[in-house]
Short mmCIF file of C-alpha atoms and ligand atoms in Angstrom, two decimals:
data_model
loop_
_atom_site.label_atom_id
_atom_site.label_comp_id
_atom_site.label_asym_id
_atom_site.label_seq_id
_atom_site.Cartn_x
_atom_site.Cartn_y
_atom_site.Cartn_z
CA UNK A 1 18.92 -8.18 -15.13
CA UNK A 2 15.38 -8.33 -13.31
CA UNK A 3 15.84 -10.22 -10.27
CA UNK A 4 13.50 -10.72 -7.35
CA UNK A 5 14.15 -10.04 -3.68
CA UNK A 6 14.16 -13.34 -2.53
CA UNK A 7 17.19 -14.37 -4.63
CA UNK A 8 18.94 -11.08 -3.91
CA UNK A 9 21.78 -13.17 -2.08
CA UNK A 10 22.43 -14.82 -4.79
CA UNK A 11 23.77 -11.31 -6.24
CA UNK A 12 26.04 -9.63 -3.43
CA UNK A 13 27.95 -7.01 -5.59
CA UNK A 14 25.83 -7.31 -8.85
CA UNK A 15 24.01 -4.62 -10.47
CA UNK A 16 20.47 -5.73 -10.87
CA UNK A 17 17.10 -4.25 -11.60
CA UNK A 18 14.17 -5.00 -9.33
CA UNK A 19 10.60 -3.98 -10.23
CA UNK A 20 7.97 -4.19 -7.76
CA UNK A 21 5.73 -1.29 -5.89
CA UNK A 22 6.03 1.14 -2.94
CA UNK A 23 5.68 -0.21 0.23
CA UNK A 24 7.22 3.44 2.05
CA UNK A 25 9.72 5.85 0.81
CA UNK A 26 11.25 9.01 3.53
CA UNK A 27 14.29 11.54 2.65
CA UNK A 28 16.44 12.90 5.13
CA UNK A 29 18.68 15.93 2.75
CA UNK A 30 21.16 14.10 0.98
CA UNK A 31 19.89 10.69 1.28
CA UNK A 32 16.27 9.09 0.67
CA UNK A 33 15.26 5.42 0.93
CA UNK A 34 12.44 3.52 -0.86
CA UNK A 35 11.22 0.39 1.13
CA UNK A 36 10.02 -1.71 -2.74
CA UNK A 37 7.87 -4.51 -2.25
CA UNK A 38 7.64 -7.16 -5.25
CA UNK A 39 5.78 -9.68 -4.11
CA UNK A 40 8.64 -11.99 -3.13
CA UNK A 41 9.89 -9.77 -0.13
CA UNK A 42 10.56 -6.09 1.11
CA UNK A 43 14.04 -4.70 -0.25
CA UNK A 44 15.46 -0.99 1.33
CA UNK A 45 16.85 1.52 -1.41
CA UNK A 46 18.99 4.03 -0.69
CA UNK A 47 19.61 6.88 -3.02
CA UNK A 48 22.53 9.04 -2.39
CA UNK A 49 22.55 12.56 -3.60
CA UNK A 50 26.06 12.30 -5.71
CA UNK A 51 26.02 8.66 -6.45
CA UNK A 52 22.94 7.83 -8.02
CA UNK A 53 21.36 9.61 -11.84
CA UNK A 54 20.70 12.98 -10.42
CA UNK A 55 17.26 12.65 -12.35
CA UNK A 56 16.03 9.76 -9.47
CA UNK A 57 16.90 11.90 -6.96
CA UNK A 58 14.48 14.07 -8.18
CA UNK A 59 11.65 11.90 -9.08
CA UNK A 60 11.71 10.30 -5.85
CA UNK A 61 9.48 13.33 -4.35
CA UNK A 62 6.82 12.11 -6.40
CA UNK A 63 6.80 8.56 -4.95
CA UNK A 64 3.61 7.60 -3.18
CA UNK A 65 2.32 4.33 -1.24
CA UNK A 66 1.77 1.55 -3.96
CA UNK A 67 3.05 3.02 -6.52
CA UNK A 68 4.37 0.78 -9.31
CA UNK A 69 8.16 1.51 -9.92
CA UNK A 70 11.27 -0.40 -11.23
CA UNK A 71 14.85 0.66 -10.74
CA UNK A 72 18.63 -0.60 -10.61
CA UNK A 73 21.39 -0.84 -8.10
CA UNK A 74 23.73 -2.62 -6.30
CA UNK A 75 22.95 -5.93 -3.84
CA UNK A 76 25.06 -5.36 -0.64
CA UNK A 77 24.50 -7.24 2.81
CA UNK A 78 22.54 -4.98 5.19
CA UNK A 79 21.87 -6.83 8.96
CA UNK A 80 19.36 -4.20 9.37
CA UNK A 81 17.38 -3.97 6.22
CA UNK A 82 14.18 -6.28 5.74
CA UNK A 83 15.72 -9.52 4.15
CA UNK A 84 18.90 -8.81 5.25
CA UNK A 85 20.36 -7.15 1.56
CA UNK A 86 19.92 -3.66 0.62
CA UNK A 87 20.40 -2.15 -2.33
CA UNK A 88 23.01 1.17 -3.55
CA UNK A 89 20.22 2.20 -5.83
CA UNK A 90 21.14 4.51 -9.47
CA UNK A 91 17.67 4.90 -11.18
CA UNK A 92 14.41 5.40 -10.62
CA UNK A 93 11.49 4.53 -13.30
CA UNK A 94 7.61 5.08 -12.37
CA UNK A 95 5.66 3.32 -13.93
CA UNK A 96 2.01 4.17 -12.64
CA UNK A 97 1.70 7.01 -10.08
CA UNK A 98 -1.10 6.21 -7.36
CA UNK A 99 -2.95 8.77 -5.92
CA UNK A 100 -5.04 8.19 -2.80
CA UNK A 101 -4.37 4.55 -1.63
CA UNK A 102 -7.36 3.48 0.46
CA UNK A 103 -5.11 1.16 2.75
CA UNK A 104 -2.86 3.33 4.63
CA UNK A 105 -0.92 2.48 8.02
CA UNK A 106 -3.75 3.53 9.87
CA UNK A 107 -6.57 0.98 11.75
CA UNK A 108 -9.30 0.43 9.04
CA UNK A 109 -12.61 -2.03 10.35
CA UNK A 110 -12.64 -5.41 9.06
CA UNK A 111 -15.81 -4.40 6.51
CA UNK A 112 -13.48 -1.59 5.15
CA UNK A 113 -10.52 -4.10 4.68
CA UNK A 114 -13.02 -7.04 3.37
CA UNK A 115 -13.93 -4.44 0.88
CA UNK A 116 -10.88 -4.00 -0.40
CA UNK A 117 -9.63 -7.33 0.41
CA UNK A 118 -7.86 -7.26 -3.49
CA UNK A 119 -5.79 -4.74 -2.31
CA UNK A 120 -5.53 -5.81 1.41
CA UNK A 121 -3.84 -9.05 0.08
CA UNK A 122 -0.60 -6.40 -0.31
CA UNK A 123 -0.27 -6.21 3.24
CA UNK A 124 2.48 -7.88 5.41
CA UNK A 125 0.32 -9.74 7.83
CA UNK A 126 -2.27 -10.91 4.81
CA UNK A 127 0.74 -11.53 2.71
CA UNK A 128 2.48 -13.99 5.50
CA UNK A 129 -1.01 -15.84 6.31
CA UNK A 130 -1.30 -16.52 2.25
CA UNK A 131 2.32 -17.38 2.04
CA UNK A 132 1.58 -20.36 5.23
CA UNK A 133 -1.55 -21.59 3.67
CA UNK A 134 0.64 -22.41 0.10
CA UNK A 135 2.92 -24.24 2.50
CA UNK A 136 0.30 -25.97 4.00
CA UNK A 137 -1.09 -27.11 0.56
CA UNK A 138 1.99 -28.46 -0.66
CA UNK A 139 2.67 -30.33 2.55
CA UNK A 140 -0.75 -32.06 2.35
CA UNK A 141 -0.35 -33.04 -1.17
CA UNK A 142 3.38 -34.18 -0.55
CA UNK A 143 2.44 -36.10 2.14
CA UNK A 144 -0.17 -38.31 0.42
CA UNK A 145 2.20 -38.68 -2.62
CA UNK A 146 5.12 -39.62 -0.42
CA UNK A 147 2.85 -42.41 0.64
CA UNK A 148 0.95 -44.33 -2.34
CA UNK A 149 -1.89 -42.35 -2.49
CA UNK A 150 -3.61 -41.67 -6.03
CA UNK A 151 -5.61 -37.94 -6.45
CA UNK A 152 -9.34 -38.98 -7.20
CA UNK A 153 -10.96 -35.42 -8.33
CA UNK A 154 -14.32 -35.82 -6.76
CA UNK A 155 -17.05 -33.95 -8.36
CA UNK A 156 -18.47 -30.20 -7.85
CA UNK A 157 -21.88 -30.54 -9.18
CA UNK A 158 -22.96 -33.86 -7.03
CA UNK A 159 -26.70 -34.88 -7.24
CA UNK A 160 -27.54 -35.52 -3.78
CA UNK A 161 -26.37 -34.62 0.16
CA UNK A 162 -23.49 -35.79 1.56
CA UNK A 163 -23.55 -33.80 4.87
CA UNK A 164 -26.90 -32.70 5.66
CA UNK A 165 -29.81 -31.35 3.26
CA UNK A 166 -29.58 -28.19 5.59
CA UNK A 167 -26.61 -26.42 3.97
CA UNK A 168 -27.13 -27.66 0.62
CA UNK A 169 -26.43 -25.04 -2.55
CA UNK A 170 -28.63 -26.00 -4.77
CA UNK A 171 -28.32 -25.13 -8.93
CA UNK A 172 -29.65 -25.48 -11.94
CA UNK A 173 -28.00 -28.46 -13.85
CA UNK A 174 -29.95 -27.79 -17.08
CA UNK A 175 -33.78 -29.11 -17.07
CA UNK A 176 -32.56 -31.15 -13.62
CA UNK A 177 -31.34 -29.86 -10.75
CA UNK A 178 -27.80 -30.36 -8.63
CA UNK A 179 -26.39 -29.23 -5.88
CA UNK A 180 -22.65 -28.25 -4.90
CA UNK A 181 -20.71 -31.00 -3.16
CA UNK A 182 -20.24 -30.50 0.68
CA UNK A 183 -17.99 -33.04 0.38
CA UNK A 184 -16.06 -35.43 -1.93
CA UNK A 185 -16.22 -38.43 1.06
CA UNK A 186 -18.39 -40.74 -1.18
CA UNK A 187 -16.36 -40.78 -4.74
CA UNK A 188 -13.69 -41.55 -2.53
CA UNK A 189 -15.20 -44.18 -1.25
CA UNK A 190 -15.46 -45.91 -4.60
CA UNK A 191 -11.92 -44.54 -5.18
CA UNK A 192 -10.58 -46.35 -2.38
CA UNK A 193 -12.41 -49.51 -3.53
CA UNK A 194 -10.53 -49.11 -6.91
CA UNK A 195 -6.91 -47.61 -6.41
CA UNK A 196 -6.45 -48.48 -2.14
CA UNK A 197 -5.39 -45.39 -0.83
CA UNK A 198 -7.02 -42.04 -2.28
CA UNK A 199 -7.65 -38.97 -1.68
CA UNK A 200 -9.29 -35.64 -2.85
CA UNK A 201 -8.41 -31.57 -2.46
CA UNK A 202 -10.88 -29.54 -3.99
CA UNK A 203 -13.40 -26.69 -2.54
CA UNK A 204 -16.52 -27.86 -0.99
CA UNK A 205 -19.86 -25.59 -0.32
CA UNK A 206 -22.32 -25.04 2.77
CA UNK A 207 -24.80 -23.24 2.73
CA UNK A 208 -24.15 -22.10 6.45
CA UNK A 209 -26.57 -18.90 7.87
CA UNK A 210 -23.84 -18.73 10.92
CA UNK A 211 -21.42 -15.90 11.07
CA UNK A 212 -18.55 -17.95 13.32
CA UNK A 213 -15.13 -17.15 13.39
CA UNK A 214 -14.92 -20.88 12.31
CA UNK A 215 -17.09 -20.83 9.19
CA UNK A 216 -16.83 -20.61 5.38
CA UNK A 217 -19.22 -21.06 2.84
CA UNK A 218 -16.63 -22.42 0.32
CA UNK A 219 -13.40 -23.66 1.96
CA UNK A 220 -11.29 -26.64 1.07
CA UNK A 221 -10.64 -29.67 2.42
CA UNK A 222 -8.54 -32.71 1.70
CA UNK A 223 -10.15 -36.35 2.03
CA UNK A 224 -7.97 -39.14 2.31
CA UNK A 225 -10.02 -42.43 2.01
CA UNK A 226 -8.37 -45.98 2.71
CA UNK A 227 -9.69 -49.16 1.90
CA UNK A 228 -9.10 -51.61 4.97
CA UNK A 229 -8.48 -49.19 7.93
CA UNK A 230 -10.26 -49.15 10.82
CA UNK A 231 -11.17 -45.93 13.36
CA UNK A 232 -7.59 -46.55 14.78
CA UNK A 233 -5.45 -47.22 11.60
CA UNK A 234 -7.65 -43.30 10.81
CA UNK A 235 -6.54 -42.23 13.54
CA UNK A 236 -2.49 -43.13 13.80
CA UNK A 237 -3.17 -41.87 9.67
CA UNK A 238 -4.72 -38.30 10.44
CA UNK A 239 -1.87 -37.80 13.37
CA UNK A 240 1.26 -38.14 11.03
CA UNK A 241 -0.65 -36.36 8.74
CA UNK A 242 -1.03 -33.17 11.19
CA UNK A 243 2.28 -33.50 12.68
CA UNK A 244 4.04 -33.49 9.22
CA UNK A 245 1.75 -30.35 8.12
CA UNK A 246 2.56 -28.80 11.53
CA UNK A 247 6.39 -29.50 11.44
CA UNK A 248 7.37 -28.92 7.91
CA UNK A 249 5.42 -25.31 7.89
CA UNK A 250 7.00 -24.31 11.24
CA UNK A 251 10.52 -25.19 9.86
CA UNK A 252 9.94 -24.00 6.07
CA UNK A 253 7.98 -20.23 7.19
CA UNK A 254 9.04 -19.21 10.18
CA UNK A 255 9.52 -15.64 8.44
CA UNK A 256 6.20 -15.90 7.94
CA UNK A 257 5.18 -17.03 11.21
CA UNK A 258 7.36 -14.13 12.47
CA UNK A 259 5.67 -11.68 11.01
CA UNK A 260 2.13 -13.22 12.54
CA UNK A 261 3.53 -13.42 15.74
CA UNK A 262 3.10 -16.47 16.60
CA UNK A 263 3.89 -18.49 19.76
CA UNK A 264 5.77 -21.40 17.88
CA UNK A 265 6.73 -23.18 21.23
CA UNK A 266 3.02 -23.98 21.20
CA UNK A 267 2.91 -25.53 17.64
CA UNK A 268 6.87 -27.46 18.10
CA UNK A 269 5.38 -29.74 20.38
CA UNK A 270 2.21 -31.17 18.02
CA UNK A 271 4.05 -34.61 17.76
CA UNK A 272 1.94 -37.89 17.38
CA UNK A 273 0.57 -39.87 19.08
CA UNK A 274 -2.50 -37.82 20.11
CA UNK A 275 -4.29 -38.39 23.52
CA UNK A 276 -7.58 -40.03 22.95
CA UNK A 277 -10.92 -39.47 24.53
CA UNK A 278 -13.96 -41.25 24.21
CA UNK A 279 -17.59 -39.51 23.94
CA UNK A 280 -18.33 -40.39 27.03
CA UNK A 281 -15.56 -39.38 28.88
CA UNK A 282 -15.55 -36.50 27.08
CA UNK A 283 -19.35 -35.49 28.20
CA UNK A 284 -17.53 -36.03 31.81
CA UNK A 285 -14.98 -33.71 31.12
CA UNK A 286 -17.07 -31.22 29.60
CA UNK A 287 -20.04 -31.19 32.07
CA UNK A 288 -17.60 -30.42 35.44
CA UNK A 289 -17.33 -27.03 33.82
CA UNK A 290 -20.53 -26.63 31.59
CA UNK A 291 -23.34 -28.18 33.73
CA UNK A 292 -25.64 -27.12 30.96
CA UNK A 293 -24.44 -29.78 28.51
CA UNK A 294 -26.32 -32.40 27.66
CA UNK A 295 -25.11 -36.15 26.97
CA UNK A 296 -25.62 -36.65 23.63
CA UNK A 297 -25.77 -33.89 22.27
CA UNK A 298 -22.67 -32.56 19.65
CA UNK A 299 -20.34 -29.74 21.01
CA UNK A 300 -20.24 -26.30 20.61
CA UNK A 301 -16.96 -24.79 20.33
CA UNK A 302 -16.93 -23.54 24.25
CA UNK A 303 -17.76 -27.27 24.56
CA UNK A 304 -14.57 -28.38 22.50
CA UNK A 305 -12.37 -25.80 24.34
CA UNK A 306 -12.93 -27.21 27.46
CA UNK A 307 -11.52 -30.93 26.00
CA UNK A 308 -8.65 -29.38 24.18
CA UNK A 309 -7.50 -26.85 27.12
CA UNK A 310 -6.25 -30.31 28.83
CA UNK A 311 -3.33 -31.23 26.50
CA UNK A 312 -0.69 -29.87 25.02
CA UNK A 313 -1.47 -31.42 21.46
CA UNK A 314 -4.69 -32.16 19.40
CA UNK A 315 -7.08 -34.55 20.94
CA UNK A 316 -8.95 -36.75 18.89
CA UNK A 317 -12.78 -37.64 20.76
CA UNK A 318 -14.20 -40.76 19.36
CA UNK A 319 -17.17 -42.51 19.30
CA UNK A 320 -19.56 -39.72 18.89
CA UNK A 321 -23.37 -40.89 19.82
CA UNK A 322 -24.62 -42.77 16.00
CA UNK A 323 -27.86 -40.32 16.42
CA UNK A 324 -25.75 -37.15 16.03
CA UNK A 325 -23.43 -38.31 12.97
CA UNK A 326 -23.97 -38.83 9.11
CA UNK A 327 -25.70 -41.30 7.65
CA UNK A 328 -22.60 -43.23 6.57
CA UNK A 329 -20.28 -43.49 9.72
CA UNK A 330 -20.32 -47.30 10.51
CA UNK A 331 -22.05 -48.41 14.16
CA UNK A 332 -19.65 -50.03 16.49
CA UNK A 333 -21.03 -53.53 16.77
CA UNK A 334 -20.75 -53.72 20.05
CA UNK A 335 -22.85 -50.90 20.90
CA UNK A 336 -25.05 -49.34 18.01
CA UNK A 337 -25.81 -46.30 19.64
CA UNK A 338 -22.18 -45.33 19.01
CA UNK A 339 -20.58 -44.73 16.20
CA UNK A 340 -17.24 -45.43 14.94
CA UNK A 341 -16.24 -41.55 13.98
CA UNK A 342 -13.68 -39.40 15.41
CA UNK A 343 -12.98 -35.42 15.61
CA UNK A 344 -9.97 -33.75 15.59
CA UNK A 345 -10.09 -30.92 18.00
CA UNK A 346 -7.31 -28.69 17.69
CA UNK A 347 -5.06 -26.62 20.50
CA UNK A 348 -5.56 -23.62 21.88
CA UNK A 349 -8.98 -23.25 21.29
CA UNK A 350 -8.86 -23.00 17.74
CA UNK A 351 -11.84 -26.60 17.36
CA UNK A 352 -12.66 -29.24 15.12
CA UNK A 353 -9.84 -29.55 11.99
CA UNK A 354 -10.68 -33.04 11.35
CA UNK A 355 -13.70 -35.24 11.02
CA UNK A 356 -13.74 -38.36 9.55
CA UNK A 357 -13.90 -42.25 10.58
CA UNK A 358 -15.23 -45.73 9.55
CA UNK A 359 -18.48 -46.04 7.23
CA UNK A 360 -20.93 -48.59 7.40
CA UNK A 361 -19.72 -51.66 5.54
CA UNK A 362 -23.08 -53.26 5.78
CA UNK A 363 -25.53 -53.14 3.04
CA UNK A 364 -28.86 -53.59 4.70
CA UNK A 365 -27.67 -51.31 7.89
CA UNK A 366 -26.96 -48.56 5.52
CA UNK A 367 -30.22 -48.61 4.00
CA UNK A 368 -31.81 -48.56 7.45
CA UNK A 369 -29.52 -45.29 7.89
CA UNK A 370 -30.76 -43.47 4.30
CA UNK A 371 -33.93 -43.84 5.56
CA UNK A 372 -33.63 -42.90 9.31
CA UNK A 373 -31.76 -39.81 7.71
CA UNK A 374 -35.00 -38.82 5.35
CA UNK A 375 -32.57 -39.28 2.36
CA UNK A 376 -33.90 -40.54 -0.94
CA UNK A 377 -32.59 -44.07 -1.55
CA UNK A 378 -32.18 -43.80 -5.62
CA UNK A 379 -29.90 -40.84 -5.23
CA UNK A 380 -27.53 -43.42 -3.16
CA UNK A 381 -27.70 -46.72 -5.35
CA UNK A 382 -24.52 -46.06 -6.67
CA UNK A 383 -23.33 -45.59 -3.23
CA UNK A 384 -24.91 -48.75 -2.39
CA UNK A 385 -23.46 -50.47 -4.93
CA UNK A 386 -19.81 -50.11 -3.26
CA UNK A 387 -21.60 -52.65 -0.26
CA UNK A 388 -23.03 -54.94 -2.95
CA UNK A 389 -19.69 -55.54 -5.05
CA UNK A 390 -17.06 -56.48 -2.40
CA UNK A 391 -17.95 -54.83 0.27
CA UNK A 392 -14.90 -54.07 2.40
CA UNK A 393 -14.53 -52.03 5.80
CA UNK A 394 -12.76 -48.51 5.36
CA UNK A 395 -12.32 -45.07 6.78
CA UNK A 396 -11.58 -41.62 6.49
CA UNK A 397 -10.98 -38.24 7.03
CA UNK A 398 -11.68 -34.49 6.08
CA UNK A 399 -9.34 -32.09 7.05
CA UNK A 400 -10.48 -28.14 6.50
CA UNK A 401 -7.81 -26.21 4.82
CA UNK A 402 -8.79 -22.52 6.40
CA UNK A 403 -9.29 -23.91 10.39
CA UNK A 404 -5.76 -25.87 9.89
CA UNK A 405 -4.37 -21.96 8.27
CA UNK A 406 -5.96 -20.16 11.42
CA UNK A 407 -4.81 -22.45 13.89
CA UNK A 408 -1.22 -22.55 12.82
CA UNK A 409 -0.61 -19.01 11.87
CA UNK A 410 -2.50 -18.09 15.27
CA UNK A 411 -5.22 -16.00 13.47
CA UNK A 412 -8.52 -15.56 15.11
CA UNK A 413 -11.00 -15.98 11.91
CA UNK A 414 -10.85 -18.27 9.18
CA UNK A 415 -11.39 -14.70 6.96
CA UNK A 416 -7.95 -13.93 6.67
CA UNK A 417 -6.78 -17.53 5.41
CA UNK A 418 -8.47 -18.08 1.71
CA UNK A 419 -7.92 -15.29 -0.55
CA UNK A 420 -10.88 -14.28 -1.72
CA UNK A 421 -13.35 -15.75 1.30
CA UNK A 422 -16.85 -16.44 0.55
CA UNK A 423 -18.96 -16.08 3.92
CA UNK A 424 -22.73 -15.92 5.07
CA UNK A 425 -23.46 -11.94 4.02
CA UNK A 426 -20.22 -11.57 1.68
CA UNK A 427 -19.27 -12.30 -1.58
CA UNK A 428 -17.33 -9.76 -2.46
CA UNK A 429 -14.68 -9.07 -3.79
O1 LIG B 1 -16.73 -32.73 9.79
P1 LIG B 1 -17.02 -32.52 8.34
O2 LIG B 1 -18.36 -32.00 7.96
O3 LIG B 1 -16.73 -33.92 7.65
C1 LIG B 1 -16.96 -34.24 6.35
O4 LIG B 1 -17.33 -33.49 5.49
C2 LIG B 1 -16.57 -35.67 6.02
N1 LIG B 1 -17.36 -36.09 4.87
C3 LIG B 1 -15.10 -35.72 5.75
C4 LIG B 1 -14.60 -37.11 5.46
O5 LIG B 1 -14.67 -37.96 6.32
N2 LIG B 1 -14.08 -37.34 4.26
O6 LIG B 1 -15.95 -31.53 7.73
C5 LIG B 1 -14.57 -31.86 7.81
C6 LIG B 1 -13.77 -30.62 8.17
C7 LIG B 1 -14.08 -30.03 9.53
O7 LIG B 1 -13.42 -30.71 10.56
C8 LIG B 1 -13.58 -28.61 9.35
O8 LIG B 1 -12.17 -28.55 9.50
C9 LIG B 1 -13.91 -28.33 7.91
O9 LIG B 1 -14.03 -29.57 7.26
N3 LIG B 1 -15.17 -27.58 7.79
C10 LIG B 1 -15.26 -26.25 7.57
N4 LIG B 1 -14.31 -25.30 7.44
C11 LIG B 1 -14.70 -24.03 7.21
N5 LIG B 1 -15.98 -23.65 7.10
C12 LIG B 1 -16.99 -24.56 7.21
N6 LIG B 1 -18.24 -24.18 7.06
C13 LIG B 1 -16.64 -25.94 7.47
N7 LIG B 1 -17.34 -27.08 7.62
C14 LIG B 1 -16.43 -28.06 7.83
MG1 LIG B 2 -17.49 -32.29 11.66
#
């Protein structure tokens, strides 16, 4: 029976048949052991001369890095093997002999390993970083159905700027034009006006000439939208949101995690409520140690470093000067000039996860704001209409799917956490 490794203790004593690909192999006279790796986990074999089909024994010279092989044997507990089971192995099939694997052992340079990044995928560390970014998916979409929200697919092709004309990807959408959506914030906005509580997780585009260690071209991000919160009610919203991501990955992969090496002492203690810290204190903070920066202006990750190296946990910095923001992010009434949005910046240096907060509820002030922002006001009269048919105050968030990856698995660019990444200069593989 074809089992994989991760159920192997399920079959202590059992003869089974695994089927995966060689992750090592080494002989020592009597005895040689094949390290298989089938996707699930890593599983030692260990043919004895004398107790397993003679004919193995033999084929097992021919056994080279990746090659694809499936063979039988007996699960028995093992402390010291990977996974913890071993198995008595009696056959040995090959199924495709490789010759020449580019990815050896050895240190390769990240172009090399971008390259190849359909094989690198194979490799422990790439393997464990994938492996944390599934758990992270489920836990966002488990959280927001544990809590009454409905999935609103926003749309790809979108016909107008959501963040910015300057990193639009524009397309052909047959004799018109469209661009790809930087965002799905808007059609949740008239989601939230229809079901309450939405959200969306799809990939979003931006057209980004920056090579950061923060920045993707296409990366995903989840949107909650809620119709009747304020900036706070965001706020306490996007805290039990991280903490739940942040907890239930730490508890659910910490082979994973293992494997990455990560400090977890420095992830156990992301618990809600999150300090907050206004703009202008912030500028405070920010300036005793960077003299050069200048009130008003947004921060640049050295900038956000210097906020987040004072707590323990993810800040949240609020009230962000209107002038620097998007069109749609409500002014406080009290004080146009700021705005009622709010960042996420997370620990350790690892930036902005989150941005998000209340949009402007008021018709005539966002027109004022389409025009201010150069932005044609046809393309937003549907947009408009959600402030001329019961208008309502509500906020929300982004969260970015690769930054959250980096920052929990400890990884120092967003490269490793998508797949396939798409970045300024690459699109390849
Ligand atoms: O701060 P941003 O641009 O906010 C929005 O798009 C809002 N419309 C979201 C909302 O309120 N519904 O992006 C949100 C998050 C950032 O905090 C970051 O985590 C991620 O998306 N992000 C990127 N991640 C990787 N590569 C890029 N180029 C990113 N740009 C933003
Ligand atoms: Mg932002």
């Amino acid at each position: 029976m074809h089992v994989y490794i991760e159920d192997l203790s399920k079959h202590v004593g059992e003869k089974v048949e695994l089927k995966g690909w060689v992750y090592n192999s080494r002989s020592s006279g009597k005895i040689k052991f094949l390290l298989l790796r089938d996707g699930t986990g890593l599983c030692q074999c260990v043919y004895f001369k004398g107790e397993c089909n003679p004919e193995a024994f033999e084929k097992f010279q021919d056994l080279t890095q990746e090659s694809s092989v499936t063979l039988t044997g007996t699960v028995r507990e093992e402390k010291r093997s990977p996974g913890g089971f071993e198995l008595g192995a009696e056959s040995l099939e090959i199924l495709h002999r490789v010759e020449d694997y580019p990815i050896t052992p050895k240190e390769h340079g990240t172009d090399f390993l971008m390259n190849h990044r359909h094989l690198w995928l194979r490799s422990k560390r790439q393997h464990a970083a994938i492996r944390v970014r599934h758990e992270i998916i489920s836990s966002i979409r488990d959280f927001f159905n544990g809590r009454g929200f409905t999935l609103i697919d926003a749309p790809i092709f979108t016909p107008s700027a959501c963040e910015g004309t300057s990193t639009l990807f524009e397309t052909k959408y047959f004799d018109d034009k469209a661009y790809l959506s930087q965002s799905g914030q808007l059609y949740m906005e008239a989601g939230a006006a229809a079901f309450g509580k939405v959200y969306c997780f799809g990939p979003t585009f931006r057209a980004e000439k920056s090579k950061t260690r923060r920045h993707l071209i296409e990366f995903w991000m989840v949107e909650p939208e809620v119709a009747f919160a304020d900036l706070y009610q965001n706020m306490e919203l996007a805290e039990q949101f991280v903490e739940y991501i942040v907890q239930r990955t730490i508890k659910n992969r910490e082979e994973e995690l293992k494997v990455l090496e990560r400090d977890l002492s420095k992830l156990e203690c992301v618990k809600a409520p999150f300090p907050r810290v206004h703009y202008n204190e912030a500028v405070q903070i920010i300036q005793k140690e960077n003299p050069n920066f200048v009130d008003g202006d947004d921060f640049g990750a050295p900038d956000e470093t210097i906020i987040s190296s004072k707590h323990d946990r993810p800040v949240f910095v609020h009230h962000f000067p209107t002038a620097i923001k998007a069109f749609y992010m409500k002014q406080d009434e009290k004080n146009p000039a700021e705005s009622m949005s709010c960042d996420l910046l997370a620990t350790e240096g690892y930036g902005e996860i989150i941005g998000g907060g209340q949009r402007e509820d008021n018709l005539e002030l966002l027109t004022g704001r389409i025009d201010e922002h150069k932005l044609n006001q046809d393309d937003f009269k549907w947009y408009s209409d959600l402030r001329r048919y019961g208008t309502f105050p509500h906020s929300g968030f982004g969260l970015g799917v690769e930054r959250t990856v980096a920052w929990i698995c400890g990884l120092p660019h967003v490269r490793e956490t998508i797949p396939f990444p798409r970045l300024y200069g690459r699109h390849y593989p």
